[in-house]
Short mmCIF file of C-alpha atoms in Angstrom, two decimals:
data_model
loop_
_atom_site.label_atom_id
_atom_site.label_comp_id
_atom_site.label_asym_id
_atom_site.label_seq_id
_atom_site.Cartn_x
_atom_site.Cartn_y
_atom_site.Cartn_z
CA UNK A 1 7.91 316.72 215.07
CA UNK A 2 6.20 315.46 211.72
CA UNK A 3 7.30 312.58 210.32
CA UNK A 4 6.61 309.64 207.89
CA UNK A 5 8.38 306.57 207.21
CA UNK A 6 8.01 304.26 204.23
CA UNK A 7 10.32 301.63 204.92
CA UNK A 8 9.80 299.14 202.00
CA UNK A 9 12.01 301.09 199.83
CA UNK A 10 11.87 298.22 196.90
CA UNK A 11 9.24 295.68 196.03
CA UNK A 12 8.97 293.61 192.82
CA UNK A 13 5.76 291.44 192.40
CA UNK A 14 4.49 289.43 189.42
CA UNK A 15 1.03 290.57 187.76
CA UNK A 16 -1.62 289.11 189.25
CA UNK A 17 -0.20 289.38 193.40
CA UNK A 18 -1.68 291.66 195.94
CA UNK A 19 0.90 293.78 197.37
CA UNK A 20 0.61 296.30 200.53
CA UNK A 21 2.85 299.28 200.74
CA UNK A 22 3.16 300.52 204.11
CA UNK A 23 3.65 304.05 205.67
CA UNK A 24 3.59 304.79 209.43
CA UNK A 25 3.25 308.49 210.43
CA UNK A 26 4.83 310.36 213.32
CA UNK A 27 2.48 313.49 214.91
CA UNK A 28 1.54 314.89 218.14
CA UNK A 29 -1.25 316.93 216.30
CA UNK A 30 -4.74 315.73 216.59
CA UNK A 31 -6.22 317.20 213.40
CA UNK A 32 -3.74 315.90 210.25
CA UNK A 33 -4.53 314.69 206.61
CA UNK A 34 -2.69 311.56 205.19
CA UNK A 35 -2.35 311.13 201.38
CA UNK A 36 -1.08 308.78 198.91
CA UNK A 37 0.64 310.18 195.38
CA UNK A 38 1.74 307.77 192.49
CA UNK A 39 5.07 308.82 190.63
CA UNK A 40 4.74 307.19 187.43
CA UNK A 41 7.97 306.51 185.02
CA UNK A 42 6.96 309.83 183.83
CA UNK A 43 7.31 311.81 186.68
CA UNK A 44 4.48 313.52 187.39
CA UNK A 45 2.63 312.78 191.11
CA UNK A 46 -0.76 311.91 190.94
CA UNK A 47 -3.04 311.98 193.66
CA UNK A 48 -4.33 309.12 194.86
CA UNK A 49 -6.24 309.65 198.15
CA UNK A 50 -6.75 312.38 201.30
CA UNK A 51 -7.82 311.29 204.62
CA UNK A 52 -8.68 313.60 207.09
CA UNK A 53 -7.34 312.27 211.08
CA UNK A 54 -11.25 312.04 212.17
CA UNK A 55 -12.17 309.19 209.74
CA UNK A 56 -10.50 305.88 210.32
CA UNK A 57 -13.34 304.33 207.99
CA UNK A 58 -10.89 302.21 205.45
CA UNK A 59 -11.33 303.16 201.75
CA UNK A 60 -11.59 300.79 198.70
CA UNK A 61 -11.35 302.27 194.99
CA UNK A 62 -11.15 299.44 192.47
CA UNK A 63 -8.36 297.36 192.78
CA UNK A 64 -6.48 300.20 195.63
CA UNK A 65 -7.49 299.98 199.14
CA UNK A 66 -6.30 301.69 201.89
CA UNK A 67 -6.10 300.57 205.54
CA UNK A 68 -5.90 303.46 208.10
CA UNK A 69 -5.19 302.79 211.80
CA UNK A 70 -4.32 305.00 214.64
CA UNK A 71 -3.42 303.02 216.93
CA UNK A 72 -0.47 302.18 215.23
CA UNK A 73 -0.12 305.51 213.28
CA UNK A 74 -0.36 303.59 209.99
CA UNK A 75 -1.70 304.36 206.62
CA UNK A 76 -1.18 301.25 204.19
CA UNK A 77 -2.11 300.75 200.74
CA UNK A 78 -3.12 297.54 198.96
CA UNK A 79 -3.18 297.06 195.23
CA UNK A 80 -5.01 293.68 194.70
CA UNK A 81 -4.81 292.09 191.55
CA UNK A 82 -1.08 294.03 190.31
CA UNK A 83 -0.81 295.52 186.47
CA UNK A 84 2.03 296.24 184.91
CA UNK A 85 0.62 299.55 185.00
CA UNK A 86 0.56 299.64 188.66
CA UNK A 87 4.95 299.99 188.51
CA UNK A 88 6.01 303.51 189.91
CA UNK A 89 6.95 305.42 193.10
CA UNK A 90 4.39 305.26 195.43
CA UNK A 91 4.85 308.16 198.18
CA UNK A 92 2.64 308.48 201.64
CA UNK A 93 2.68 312.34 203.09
CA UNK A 94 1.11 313.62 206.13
CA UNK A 95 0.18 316.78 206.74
CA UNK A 96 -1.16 319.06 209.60
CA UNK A 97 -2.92 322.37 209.05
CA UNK A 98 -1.31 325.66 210.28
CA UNK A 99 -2.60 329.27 211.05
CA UNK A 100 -0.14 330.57 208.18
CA UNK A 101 1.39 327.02 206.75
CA UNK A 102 0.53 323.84 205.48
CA UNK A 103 3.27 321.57 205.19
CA UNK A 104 3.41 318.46 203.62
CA UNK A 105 5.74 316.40 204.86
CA UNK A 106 6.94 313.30 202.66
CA UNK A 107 8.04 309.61 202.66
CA UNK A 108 10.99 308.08 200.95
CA UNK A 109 8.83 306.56 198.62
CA UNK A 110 8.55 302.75 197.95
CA UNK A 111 9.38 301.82 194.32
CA UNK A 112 7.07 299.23 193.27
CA UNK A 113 7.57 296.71 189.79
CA UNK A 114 4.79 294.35 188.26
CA UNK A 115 6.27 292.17 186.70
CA UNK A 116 3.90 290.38 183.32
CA UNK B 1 -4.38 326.14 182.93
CA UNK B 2 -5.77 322.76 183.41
CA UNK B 3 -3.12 321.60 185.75
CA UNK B 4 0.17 322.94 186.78
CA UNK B 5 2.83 323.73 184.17
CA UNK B 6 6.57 324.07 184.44
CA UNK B 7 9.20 325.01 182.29
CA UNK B 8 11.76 324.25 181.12
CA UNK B 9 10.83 320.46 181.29
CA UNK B 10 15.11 320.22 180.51
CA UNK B 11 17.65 322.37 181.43
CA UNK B 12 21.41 321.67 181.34
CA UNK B 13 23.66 323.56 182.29
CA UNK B 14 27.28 324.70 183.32
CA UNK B 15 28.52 324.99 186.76
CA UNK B 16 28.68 328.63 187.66
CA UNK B 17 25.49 329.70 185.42
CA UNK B 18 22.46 330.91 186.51
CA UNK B 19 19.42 329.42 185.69
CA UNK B 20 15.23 330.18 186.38
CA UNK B 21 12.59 327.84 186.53
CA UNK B 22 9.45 328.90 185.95
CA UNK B 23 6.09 327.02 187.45
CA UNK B 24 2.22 328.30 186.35
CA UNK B 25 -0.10 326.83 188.44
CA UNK B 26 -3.31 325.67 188.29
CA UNK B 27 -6.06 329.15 188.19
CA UNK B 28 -7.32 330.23 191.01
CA UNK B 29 -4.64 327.79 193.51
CA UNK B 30 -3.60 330.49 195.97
CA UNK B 31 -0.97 328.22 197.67
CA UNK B 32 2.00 327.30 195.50
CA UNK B 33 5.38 324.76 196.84
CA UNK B 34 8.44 324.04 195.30
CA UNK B 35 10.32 320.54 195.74
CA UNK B 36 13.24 319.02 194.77
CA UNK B 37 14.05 315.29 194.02
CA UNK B 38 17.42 314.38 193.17
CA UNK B 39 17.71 310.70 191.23
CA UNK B 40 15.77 307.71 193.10
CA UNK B 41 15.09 310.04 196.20
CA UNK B 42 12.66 311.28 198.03
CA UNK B 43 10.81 314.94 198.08
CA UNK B 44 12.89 317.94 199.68
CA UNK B 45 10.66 320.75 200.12
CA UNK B 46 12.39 324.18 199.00
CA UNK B 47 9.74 327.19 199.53
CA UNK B 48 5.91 328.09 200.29
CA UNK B 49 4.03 330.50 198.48
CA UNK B 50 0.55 331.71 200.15
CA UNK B 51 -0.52 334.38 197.52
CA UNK B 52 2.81 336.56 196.62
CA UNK B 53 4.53 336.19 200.11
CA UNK B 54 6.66 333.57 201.35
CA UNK B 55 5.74 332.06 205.35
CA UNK B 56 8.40 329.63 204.81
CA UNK B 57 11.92 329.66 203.28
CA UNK B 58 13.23 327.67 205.80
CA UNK B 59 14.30 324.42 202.74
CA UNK B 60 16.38 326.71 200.70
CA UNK B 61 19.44 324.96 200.93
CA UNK B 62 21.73 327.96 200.24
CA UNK B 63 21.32 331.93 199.67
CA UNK B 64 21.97 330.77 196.03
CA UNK B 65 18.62 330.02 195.62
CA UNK B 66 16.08 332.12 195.63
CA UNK B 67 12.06 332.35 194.40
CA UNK B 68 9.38 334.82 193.72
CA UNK B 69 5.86 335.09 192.96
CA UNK B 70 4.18 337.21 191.40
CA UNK B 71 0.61 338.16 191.39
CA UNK B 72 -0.57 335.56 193.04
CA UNK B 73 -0.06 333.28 189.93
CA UNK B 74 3.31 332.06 188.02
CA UNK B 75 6.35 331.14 190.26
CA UNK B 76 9.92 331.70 189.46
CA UNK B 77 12.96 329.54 191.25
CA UNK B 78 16.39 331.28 190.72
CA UNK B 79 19.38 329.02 191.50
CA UNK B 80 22.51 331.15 191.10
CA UNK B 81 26.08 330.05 190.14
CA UNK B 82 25.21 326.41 189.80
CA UNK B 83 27.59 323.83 191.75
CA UNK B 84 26.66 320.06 190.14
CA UNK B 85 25.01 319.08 193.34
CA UNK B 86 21.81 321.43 192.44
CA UNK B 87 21.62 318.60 189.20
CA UNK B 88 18.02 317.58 190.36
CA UNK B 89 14.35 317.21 189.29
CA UNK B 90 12.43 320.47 191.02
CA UNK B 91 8.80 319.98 191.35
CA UNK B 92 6.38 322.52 191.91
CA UNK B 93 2.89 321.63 193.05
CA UNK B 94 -0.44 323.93 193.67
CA UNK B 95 -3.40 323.50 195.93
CA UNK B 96 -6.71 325.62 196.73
CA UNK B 97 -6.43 327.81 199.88
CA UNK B 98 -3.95 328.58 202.74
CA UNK B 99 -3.93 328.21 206.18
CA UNK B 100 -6.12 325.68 207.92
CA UNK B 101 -7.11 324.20 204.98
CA UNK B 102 -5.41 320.92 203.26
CA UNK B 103 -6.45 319.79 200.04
CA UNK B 104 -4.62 317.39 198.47
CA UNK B 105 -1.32 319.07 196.29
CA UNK B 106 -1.51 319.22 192.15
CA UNK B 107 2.03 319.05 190.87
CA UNK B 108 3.44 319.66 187.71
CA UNK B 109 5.63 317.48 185.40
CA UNK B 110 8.98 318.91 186.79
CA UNK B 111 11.63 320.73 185.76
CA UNK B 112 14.75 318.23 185.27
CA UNK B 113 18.24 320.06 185.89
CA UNK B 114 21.33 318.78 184.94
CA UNK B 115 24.81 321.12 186.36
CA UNK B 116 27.93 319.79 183.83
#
């Protein structure tokens, strides 16, 4: 069975602090994709990042970084430096590709707030 | 369209009425998903589009709700006699290809539904 977790449903910071959100994947598949979406206030998800199960190779875009590790079936993400602009939903998904289905399966979501 | 576009962006409602929402995606996105997200939760995946047919209607949550496609392109969920519980946010989201291949998902603003 699929499954990911993000257990930090909550986290308030104050501008400035590094924060890491975590997300920890369940799969018995071998070839899965891991993403991160941002859920503004506004609602709308935004793509963030796709990582394919081959590449463990972590990722660094600006001030977001993402640390991907099989061995613990992890996919974290690190904002460094917080904005204000940073507050929203952050969601982790996995998912793994099917001969007539792809099905993204989601987190819970981790509700981040910067605080100025 | 540029991205994907749903309407109505507000709908409210009686309990007992039927109401359509209505999702365009983005040109050319074969694959097409509705979710829901009722207030400070996570995703809840509803349906699967590949092209007009449906592989997957396994998250309907009742035979109240149903969706079609048509012509590969604009989306319509039916929820019939409402019940209050339905009172949720329903997402739809697009992507490029099928089977086998996962691109990352493009979702749309949301279509927020309020059952009085």
């Amino acid at each position: 069975a699929q499954k990911v977790t993000q257990a930090q449903t909550e986290i308030s910071v104050v501008e400035k602090e590094d924060v890491t959100l975590d997300c920890v994947y369940e799969t018995r598949d071998t070839t899965y994709y891991l993403f991160w979406y941002k859920q503004p206030p506004s609602g709308e998800l935004v793509f963030l990042i796709r990582r394919n199960s081959f590449d463990e190779q972590n990722e660094i875009s600006g001030r977001y970084s993402w640390n991907f590790q099989k061995s613990t079936s992890s996919f974290n993400f690190t904002i460094t430096a917080s904005q204000v602009v940073d507050s929203a939903v952050y969601f982790c998904a996995l998912s793994v590709p099917g001969y007539n289905f792809n099905k993204f399966y989601f987190g819970s979501g981790t509700k981040l707030n910067v605080k100025p | 369209g540029a991205g994907v576009s749903q309407s109505p962006s507000n709908k409210v409602t009686e309990k007992g009425k039927d109401v359509e929402l209505r999702c365009d995606p983005i040109s050319g996105h074969t694959a097409l998903y509705w979710y829901r997200q009722s207030l400070g939760q996570g995703l809840e995946f509803l349906i699967y589009f590949q092209g007009n047919s449906a592989p997957d209607k396994s998250g309907l949550p009742s035979d109240r709700f149903s969706a079609e496609r048509t012509g590969g392109s604009v989306s319509t969920l039916t929820i019939q006699r409402t019940q209050q519980e339905d009172s949720a946010v329903y997402l739809c989201a697009s992507s490029l290809g099928g089977s086998l291949y996962t691109g990352e998902l493009f979702f749309g603003e949301g279509s927020r539904l309020t059952v009085l």
